[in-house]
Amino acid sequence: MLRLSERRKEYLRDLQRVHRLEHPFLIAYACHALWGACYAVTSLDQLMRVPVLAATVANLVPLVAQNVLNAAMDISIDANTPGKSGIARAAERLGRARLIRYTLLEMAFALCLAVGTAAYLGRPLIAASVAAGIVVELLYNLEPIRLKKRGLANPVSLGLHFSFLPCVSTFNAVRVDFPGFVWPLFFGLWLLLIGRTLWWSLPDASADRAAGISPPAVRYGLSRVLALAIAATTGALVLIAWALWWDLGPLASLLGTATCGIFAVRKVLLARKPPAALRSLHETPMRRRILVLVVSADVLLVVLPLVKAGAHRQ
C-alpha cells in the first residue's frame, strides 16, 4: 500500500510538472483566459454567469493542455535545457503516448464546452476562437508544420493563442458588440505576449540548436531576439495605454502601462549586459524572480476593468 501511495504521489507530481502548474504559471493562464470577459462586463455579476464561466474554462484548458503536448514532443530537448530537465523526466515516466492522449482529451473537453456555450448563446465566435487556438497549438508542436521551429512564427503563434483568441472568445461570451477600444487592447496584448515569448525562449537556445530546430533565438541570435522582444513590448505598451485610456481613463492607462513597463525596463537592462550573460540565463530564476513581476501586471490588467464595473454597480 505504501509503495502504491508513493507511486500515486509521483504520478500526480509528474502530471503537475508536465502541465506547468508551478507558480506563477497558473495565475498567468487564468489572466489570459479572463482578460476578454473582464473588459466586456459592466457589472461584476456578469462575470459569474454560467455561460461566461464556461467560456473562460473552455479557453483556460487548452492553454494548460498545450504544455502537456509540448512536454511529450520535446523530451530530448527539455532534458538538455536549464530548468526543464524535471519536465523531461516527468514526461519520460508518464510516456509520450499517454501525454498525447491526455492532451487530446483535455482539448476535446474544452472544444465541447465551447461549442455548447456558443450554441446556448447563439455566438459561434466563442467556439471558433477556442478551435483556432487548439489548431494553433497542434501546428506549433506537431510535424510536419511544427511552428515551434519556424523562426518568428513561434512567438507569433503562441502570442495569438495566449492572448488575442481567448480575449475574443470570452469577450463575446459577455456581449455581442466589440467597441473600438478592444482592438488596440487585444492586439496590444498579443504583442505583449510575443515579446514575453521571445524573452522566455532565450534559455532554450543551446538545447534547441543541438536538436537542430530554429526558433528565433537560434535563427537570429540572442541579442537580436532580445532587441525584438523589447520592440514588441514597447509597441504593446503604446497600444495598451491607448486602449486603457479610451475605456478606463488616464489613471488606469498610467497604472496598467507602468506595471507592464517594469518588464520592458528589465529587458533593456538585460540587453546592456555582455553576451555571456544571455547565454547563461536559466529558466528557474527567470520564473521565480522576473515572471512573478510580469504576472503581477497581468493580474492588474484583470483588476482594472473590474474596478470600473464595481463602481458602475454602486
CSV table of C-alpha atoms in Angstrom, one decimal:
chain,number,residue,atom,x,y,z
A,1,MET,CA,0.0,0.0,0.0
A,2,LEU,CA,2.8,2.4,0.9
A,3,ARG,CA,4.5,1.7,-2.5
A,4,LEU,CA,1.2,2.3,-4.3
A,5,SER,CA,0.8,5.6,-2.4
A,6,GLU,CA,4.3,6.7,-3.3
A,7,ARG,CA,3.7,5.9,-7.0
A,8,ARG,CA,0.4,7.8,-6.9
A,9,LYS,CA,2.1,10.8,-5.5
A,10,GLU,CA,4.9,10.6,-8.1
A,11,TYR,CA,2.2,10.3,-10.8
A,12,LEU,CA,0.4,13.4,-9.6
A,13,ARG,CA,3.7,15.3,-9.3
A,14,ASP,CA,4.6,14.3,-12.8
A,15,LEU,CA,1.2,15.4,-14.1
A,16,GLN,CA,1.6,18.8,-12.4
A,17,ARG,CA,5.0,19.2,-13.9
A,18,VAL,CA,4.1,18.5,-17.5
A,19,HIS,CA,1.0,20.8,-17.2
A,20,ARG,CA,3.4,23.5,-15.9
A,21,LEU,CA,1.2,24.4,-12.9
A,22,GLU,CA,4.1,25.7,-10.8
A,23,HIS,CA,3.8,29.3,-9.5
A,24,PRO,CA,3.1,31.7,-11.1
A,25,PHE,CA,2.1,30.0,-14.4
A,26,LEU,CA,-1.5,29.0,-13.4
A,27,ILE,CA,-2.2,32.7,-12.4
A,28,ALA,CA,-1.0,33.8,-15.8
A,29,TYR,CA,-3.1,31.3,-17.6
A,30,ALA,CA,-6.2,32.4,-15.7
A,31,CYS,CA,-5.5,36.0,-16.5
A,32,HIS,CA,-5.1,35.2,-20.2
A,33,ALA,CA,-8.5,33.4,-20.2
A,34,LEU,CA,-10.2,36.2,-18.2
A,35,TRP,CA,-9.0,39.4,-19.9
A,36,GLY,CA,-11.6,39.4,-22.6
A,37,ALA,CA,-14.5,38.8,-20.2
A,38,CYS,CA,-13.3,41.4,-17.7
A,39,TYR,CA,-13.2,44.2,-20.3
A,40,ALA,CA,-16.7,43.2,-21.5
A,41,VAL,CA,-18.6,43.3,-18.2
A,42,THR,CA,-20.4,46.3,-17.0
A,43,SER,CA,-21.2,44.8,-13.6
A,44,LEU,CA,-19.4,42.1,-11.6
A,45,ASP,CA,-22.3,39.7,-11.6
A,46,GLN,CA,-22.0,39.3,-15.3
A,47,LEU,CA,-18.6,37.6,-14.8
A,48,MET,CA,-20.2,34.9,-12.6
A,49,ARG,CA,-22.9,33.9,-15.1
A,50,VAL,CA,-22.6,30.2,-16.1
A,51,PRO,CA,-22.0,30.8,-19.9
A,52,VAL,CA,-19.2,33.3,-19.1
A,53,LEU,CA,-17.6,30.9,-16.6
A,54,ALA,CA,-17.9,28.0,-19.1
A,55,ALA,CA,-16.3,30.1,-21.9
A,56,THR,CA,-13.5,31.0,-19.6
A,57,VAL,CA,-12.8,27.4,-18.6
A,58,ALA,CA,-13.0,26.4,-22.3
A,59,ASN,CA,-10.3,28.9,-23.1
A,60,LEU,CA,-8.2,28.1,-20.0
A,61,VAL,CA,-8.0,24.3,-20.5
A,62,PRO,CA,-6.1,24.4,-23.9
A,63,LEU,CA,-3.6,26.9,-22.5
A,64,VAL,CA,-2.6,24.3,-19.9
A,65,ALA,CA,-3.1,21.3,-22.2
A,66,GLN,CA,-0.6,22.6,-24.8
A,67,ASN,CA,2.1,22.3,-22.1
A,68,VAL,CA,1.4,18.5,-22.0
A,69,LEU,CA,1.8,18.2,-25.8
A,70,ASN,CA,4.9,20.3,-25.7
A,71,ALA,CA,6.4,18.1,-23.0
A,72,ALA,CA,5.6,15.0,-25.0
A,73,MET,CA,7.2,16.3,-28.2
A,74,ASP,CA,10.3,18.0,-26.5
A,75,ILE,CA,11.6,15.3,-24.2
A,76,SER,CA,15.1,15.2,-25.6
A,77,ILE,CA,15.3,19.0,-25.9
A,78,ASP,CA,14.0,19.7,-22.4
A,79,ALA,CA,16.5,17.1,-21.0
A,80,ASN,CA,19.3,19.5,-22.1
A,81,THR,CA,17.6,22.8,-21.3
A,82,PRO,CA,18.5,24.5,-18.0
A,83,GLY,CA,15.5,24.4,-15.7
A,84,LYS,CA,13.5,21.9,-17.8
A,85,SER,CA,15.2,18.6,-17.1
A,86,GLY,CA,12.5,17.8,-14.5
A,87,ILE,CA,9.8,18.2,-17.2
A,88,ALA,CA,11.7,15.7,-19.4
A,89,ARG,CA,12.0,13.2,-16.6
A,90,ALA,CA,8.3,13.5,-15.7
A,91,ALA,CA,7.4,13.1,-19.4
A,92,GLU,CA,9.5,10.0,-19.8
A,93,ARG,CA,7.9,8.4,-16.7
A,94,LEU,CA,4.4,9.2,-18.0
A,95,GLY,CA,5.2,8.2,-21.6
A,96,ARG,CA,4.7,10.1,-24.8
A,97,ALA,CA,1.7,8.2,-26.0
A,98,ARG,CA,-0.1,8.8,-22.7
A,99,LEU,CA,0.7,12.5,-22.7
A,100,ILE,CA,-0.7,12.9,-26.2
A,101,ARG,CA,-3.9,11.1,-25.2
A,102,TYR,CA,-4.2,13.4,-22.2
A,103,THR,CA,-3.7,16.4,-24.4
A,104,LEU,CA,-6.4,15.3,-26.9
A,105,LEU,CA,-8.9,14.5,-24.1
A,106,GLU,CA,-8.4,17.9,-22.5
A,107,MET,CA,-8.6,19.8,-25.8
A,108,ALA,CA,-11.7,17.8,-26.8
A,109,PHE,CA,-13.3,18.7,-23.4
A,110,ALA,CA,-12.6,22.4,-24.0
A,111,LEU,CA,-13.9,22.3,-27.5
A,112,CYS,CA,-17.1,20.6,-26.4
A,113,LEU,CA,-17.6,23.1,-23.7
A,114,ALA,CA,-17.0,26.0,-26.1
A,115,VAL,CA,-19.4,24.6,-28.7
A,116,GLY,CA,-22.1,24.1,-26.0
A,117,THR,CA,-21.7,27.6,-24.7
A,118,ALA,CA,-21.7,29.0,-28.3
A,119,ALA,CA,-24.8,27.1,-29.1
A,120,TYR,CA,-26.6,28.2,-26.0
A,121,LEU,CA,-25.8,31.9,-26.5
A,122,GLY,CA,-26.0,31.8,-30.3
A,123,ARG,CA,-22.5,33.2,-30.7
A,124,PRO,CA,-20.3,30.9,-32.8
A,125,LEU,CA,-17.2,33.1,-32.4
A,126,ILE,CA,-16.8,31.7,-28.9
A,127,ALA,CA,-16.2,28.2,-30.2
A,128,ALA,CA,-14.4,29.3,-33.3
A,129,SER,CA,-11.8,31.1,-31.2
A,130,VAL,CA,-11.2,28.1,-29.0
A,131,ALA,CA,-11.0,25.8,-32.0
A,132,ALA,CA,-8.5,28.2,-33.6
A,133,GLY,CA,-6.3,28.1,-30.5
A,134,ILE,CA,-6.3,24.3,-30.5
A,135,VAL,CA,-5.3,24.2,-34.1
A,136,VAL,CA,-2.5,26.7,-33.5
A,137,GLU,CA,-1.1,24.6,-30.7
A,138,LEU,CA,-1.3,21.4,-32.8
A,139,LEU,CA,0.5,23.2,-35.6
A,140,TYR,CA,3.0,24.6,-33.1
A,141,ASN,CA,4.0,21.2,-31.7
A,142,LEU,CA,3.5,18.6,-34.4
A,143,GLU,CA,5.3,17.8,-37.6
A,144,PRO,CA,5.4,18.5,-40.5
A,145,ILE,CA,4.5,22.1,-39.8
A,146,ARG,CA,5.8,22.5,-36.2
A,147,LEU,CA,5.7,26.3,-35.9
A,148,LYS,CA,8.0,26.0,-32.9
A,149,LYS,CA,11.0,25.6,-35.2
A,150,ARG,CA,10.0,28.2,-37.8
A,151,GLY,CA,11.5,31.5,-36.6
A,152,LEU,CA,9.1,34.3,-35.7
A,153,ALA,CA,6.1,32.0,-36.4
A,154,ASN,CA,7.0,30.6,-33.0
A,155,PRO,CA,6.2,33.7,-30.8
A,156,VAL,CA,3.5,35.0,-33.1
A,157,SER,CA,1.5,31.8,-32.9
A,158,LEU,CA,2.0,31.4,-29.1
A,159,GLY,CA,1.1,35.0,-28.5
A,160,LEU,CA,-2.0,34.6,-30.6
A,161,HIS,CA,-3.3,31.7,-28.6
A,162,PHE,CA,-2.3,33.1,-25.2
A,163,SER,CA,-3.9,36.5,-25.7
A,164,PHE,CA,-5.9,37.5,-28.8
A,165,LEU,CA,-8.0,34.4,-29.3
A,166,PRO,CA,-9.1,33.9,-25.7
A,167,CYS,CA,-9.8,37.6,-25.4
A,168,VAL,CA,-12.1,37.5,-28.4
A,169,SER,CA,-13.8,34.3,-27.1
A,170,THR,CA,-14.6,35.4,-23.6
A,171,PHE,CA,-15.4,38.9,-24.5
A,172,ASN,CA,-18.1,37.5,-26.9
A,173,ALA,CA,-19.4,35.3,-24.1
A,174,VAL,CA,-20.4,38.5,-22.3
A,175,ARG,CA,-21.5,40.8,-25.1
A,176,VAL,CA,-22.1,40.7,-28.9
A,177,ASP,CA,-20.7,44.1,-29.9
A,178,PHE,CA,-17.0,44.8,-30.0
A,179,PRO,CA,-16.4,48.5,-29.1
A,180,GLY,CA,-13.4,50.3,-30.7
A,181,PHE,CA,-11.1,50.2,-27.6
A,182,VAL,CA,-10.9,46.3,-27.7
A,183,TRP,CA,-8.9,46.1,-30.9
A,184,PRO,CA,-5.9,48.1,-29.7
A,185,LEU,CA,-6.2,46.3,-26.4
A,186,PHE,CA,-6.3,42.8,-27.9
A,187,PHE,CA,-3.6,43.5,-30.4
A,188,GLY,CA,-1.5,45.1,-27.7
A,189,LEU,CA,-1.9,42.0,-25.5
A,190,TRP,CA,-0.8,39.9,-28.5
A,191,LEU,CA,2.3,42.0,-29.0
A,192,LEU,CA,3.0,41.8,-25.2
A,193,LEU,CA,2.9,38.0,-25.3
A,194,ILE,CA,5.1,37.9,-28.4
A,195,GLY,CA,7.7,40.0,-26.5
A,196,ARG,CA,7.4,37.8,-23.5
A,197,THR,CA,7.7,34.6,-25.5
A,198,LEU,CA,10.8,35.9,-27.2
A,199,TRP,CA,12.4,36.7,-23.8
A,200,TRP,CA,11.3,33.3,-22.3
A,201,SER,CA,12.9,31.5,-25.3
A,202,LEU,CA,16.4,32.7,-24.5
A,203,PRO,CA,17.5,29.9,-22.1
A,204,ASP,CA,16.3,27.3,-24.6
A,205,ALA,CA,18.7,28.4,-27.4
A,206,SER,CA,21.6,25.9,-26.8
A,207,ALA,CA,19.3,22.9,-26.5
A,208,ASP,CA,17.2,23.9,-29.5
A,209,ARG,CA,20.4,24.4,-31.6
A,210,ALA,CA,21.6,21.0,-30.5
A,211,ALA,CA,18.3,19.5,-31.5
A,212,GLY,CA,18.5,21.0,-35.0
A,213,ILE,CA,15.5,23.3,-34.7
A,214,SER,CA,15.4,27.0,-35.4
A,215,PRO,CA,13.2,29.1,-33.1
A,216,PRO,CA,14.1,32.8,-33.1
A,217,ALA,CA,16.9,32.6,-30.5
A,218,VAL,CA,18.7,30.1,-32.7
A,219,ARG,CA,17.9,31.7,-36.1
A,220,TYR,CA,18.6,35.3,-35.2
A,221,GLY,CA,20.9,35.1,-32.2
A,222,LEU,CA,20.2,36.0,-28.5
A,223,SER,CA,21.0,39.7,-28.7
A,224,ARG,CA,18.8,40.3,-31.8
A,225,VAL,CA,15.9,38.3,-30.3
A,226,LEU,CA,16.1,40.4,-27.1
A,227,ALA,CA,16.0,43.5,-29.2
A,228,LEU,CA,12.9,42.2,-30.9
A,229,ALA,CA,11.4,41.4,-27.5
A,230,ILE,CA,12.0,45.0,-26.4
A,231,ALA,CA,10.5,46.4,-29.6
A,232,ALA,CA,7.4,44.2,-29.4
A,233,THR,CA,6.9,45.1,-25.7
A,234,THR,CA,7.3,48.8,-26.5
A,235,GLY,CA,4.7,48.6,-29.2
A,236,ALA,CA,2.4,46.6,-26.9
A,237,LEU,CA,2.7,49.3,-24.2
A,238,VAL,CA,1.6,52.0,-26.7
A,239,LEU,CA,-1.5,50.1,-27.8
A,240,ILE,CA,-2.4,49.0,-24.3
A,241,ALA,CA,-2.0,52.6,-23.0
A,242,TRP,CA,-4.2,53.9,-25.8
A,243,ALA,CA,-6.9,51.3,-25.1
A,244,LEU,CA,-7.0,51.7,-21.4
A,245,TRP,CA,-7.2,55.5,-21.7
A,246,TRP,CA,-10.1,55.1,-24.2
A,247,ASP,CA,-12.0,52.7,-22.0
A,248,LEU,CA,-11.0,53.4,-18.4
A,249,GLY,CA,-9.3,56.8,-18.4
A,250,PRO,CA,-5.8,58.2,-17.9
A,251,LEU,CA,-5.2,56.9,-14.4
A,252,ALA,CA,-5.9,53.3,-15.4
A,253,SER,CA,-3.8,53.8,-18.5
A,254,LEU,CA,-0.9,55.0,-16.4
A,255,LEU,CA,-1.2,52.2,-13.9
A,256,GLY,CA,-1.5,49.5,-16.4
A,257,THR,CA,1.3,50.5,-18.7
A,258,ALA,CA,3.7,51.5,-15.8
A,259,THR,CA,3.3,48.0,-14.3
A,260,CYS,CA,3.8,46.3,-17.7
A,261,GLY,CA,6.7,48.7,-18.4
A,262,ILE,CA,8.7,47.3,-15.5
A,263,PHE,CA,9.3,44.2,-17.6
A,264,ALA,CA,10.4,46.3,-20.6
A,265,VAL,CA,12.9,48.0,-18.4
A,266,ARG,CA,14.3,44.7,-17.2
A,267,LYS,CA,14.7,43.6,-20.8
A,268,VAL,CA,16.6,46.8,-21.6
A,269,LEU,CA,18.9,46.3,-18.6
A,270,LEU,CA,19.5,42.7,-19.8
A,271,ALA,CA,20.3,43.9,-23.3
A,272,ARG,CA,23.1,46.1,-21.8
A,273,LYS,CA,24.9,43.0,-20.3
A,274,PRO,CA,27.6,41.2,-22.2
A,275,PRO,CA,26.6,38.3,-24.5
A,276,ALA,CA,27.9,35.7,-21.9
A,277,ALA,CA,25.1,36.9,-19.6
A,278,LEU,CA,22.5,36.0,-22.2
A,279,ARG,CA,24.0,32.6,-22.8
A,280,SER,CA,23.9,31.8,-19.0
A,281,LEU,CA,20.2,32.5,-18.5
A,282,HIS,CA,18.3,29.9,-16.6
A,283,GLU,CA,14.6,29.3,-16.6
A,284,THR,CA,14.1,28.7,-12.9
A,285,PRO,CA,15.4,32.1,-11.6
A,286,MET,CA,13.7,33.8,-14.5
A,287,ARG,CA,10.4,32.3,-13.4
A,288,ARG,CA,10.9,32.9,-9.7
A,289,ARG,CA,12.3,36.5,-9.8
A,290,ILE,CA,11.1,38.1,-13.0
A,291,LEU,CA,8.0,36.2,-14.2
A,292,VAL,CA,6.3,36.9,-10.8
A,293,LEU,CA,6.5,40.7,-11.6
A,294,VAL,CA,5.2,40.0,-15.1
A,295,VAL,CA,2.2,38.1,-13.8
A,296,SER,CA,1.5,40.9,-11.3
A,297,ALA,CA,1.0,43.1,-14.4
A,298,ASP,CA,-1.4,40.5,-15.9
A,299,VAL,CA,-3.4,40.5,-12.7
A,300,LEU,CA,-3.6,44.3,-12.7
A,301,LEU,CA,-4.9,44.2,-16.2
A,302,VAL,CA,-7.7,41.9,-14.9
A,303,VAL,CA,-8.5,44.1,-11.9
A,304,LEU,CA,-8.6,47.5,-13.6
A,305,PRO,CA,-11.8,46.9,-15.6
A,306,LEU,CA,-13.4,45.1,-12.7
A,307,VAL,CA,-12.9,48.2,-10.5
A,308,LYS,CA,-14.8,50.2,-13.1
A,309,ALA,CA,-17.6,47.5,-13.3
A,310,GLY,CA,-17.9,47.5,-9.5
A,311,ALA,CA,-18.1,51.3,-9.4
A,312,HIS,CA,-20.9,51.3,-12.0
A,313,ARG,CA,-22.9,48.9,-9.9
A,314,GLN,CA,-22.7,51.2,-6.9
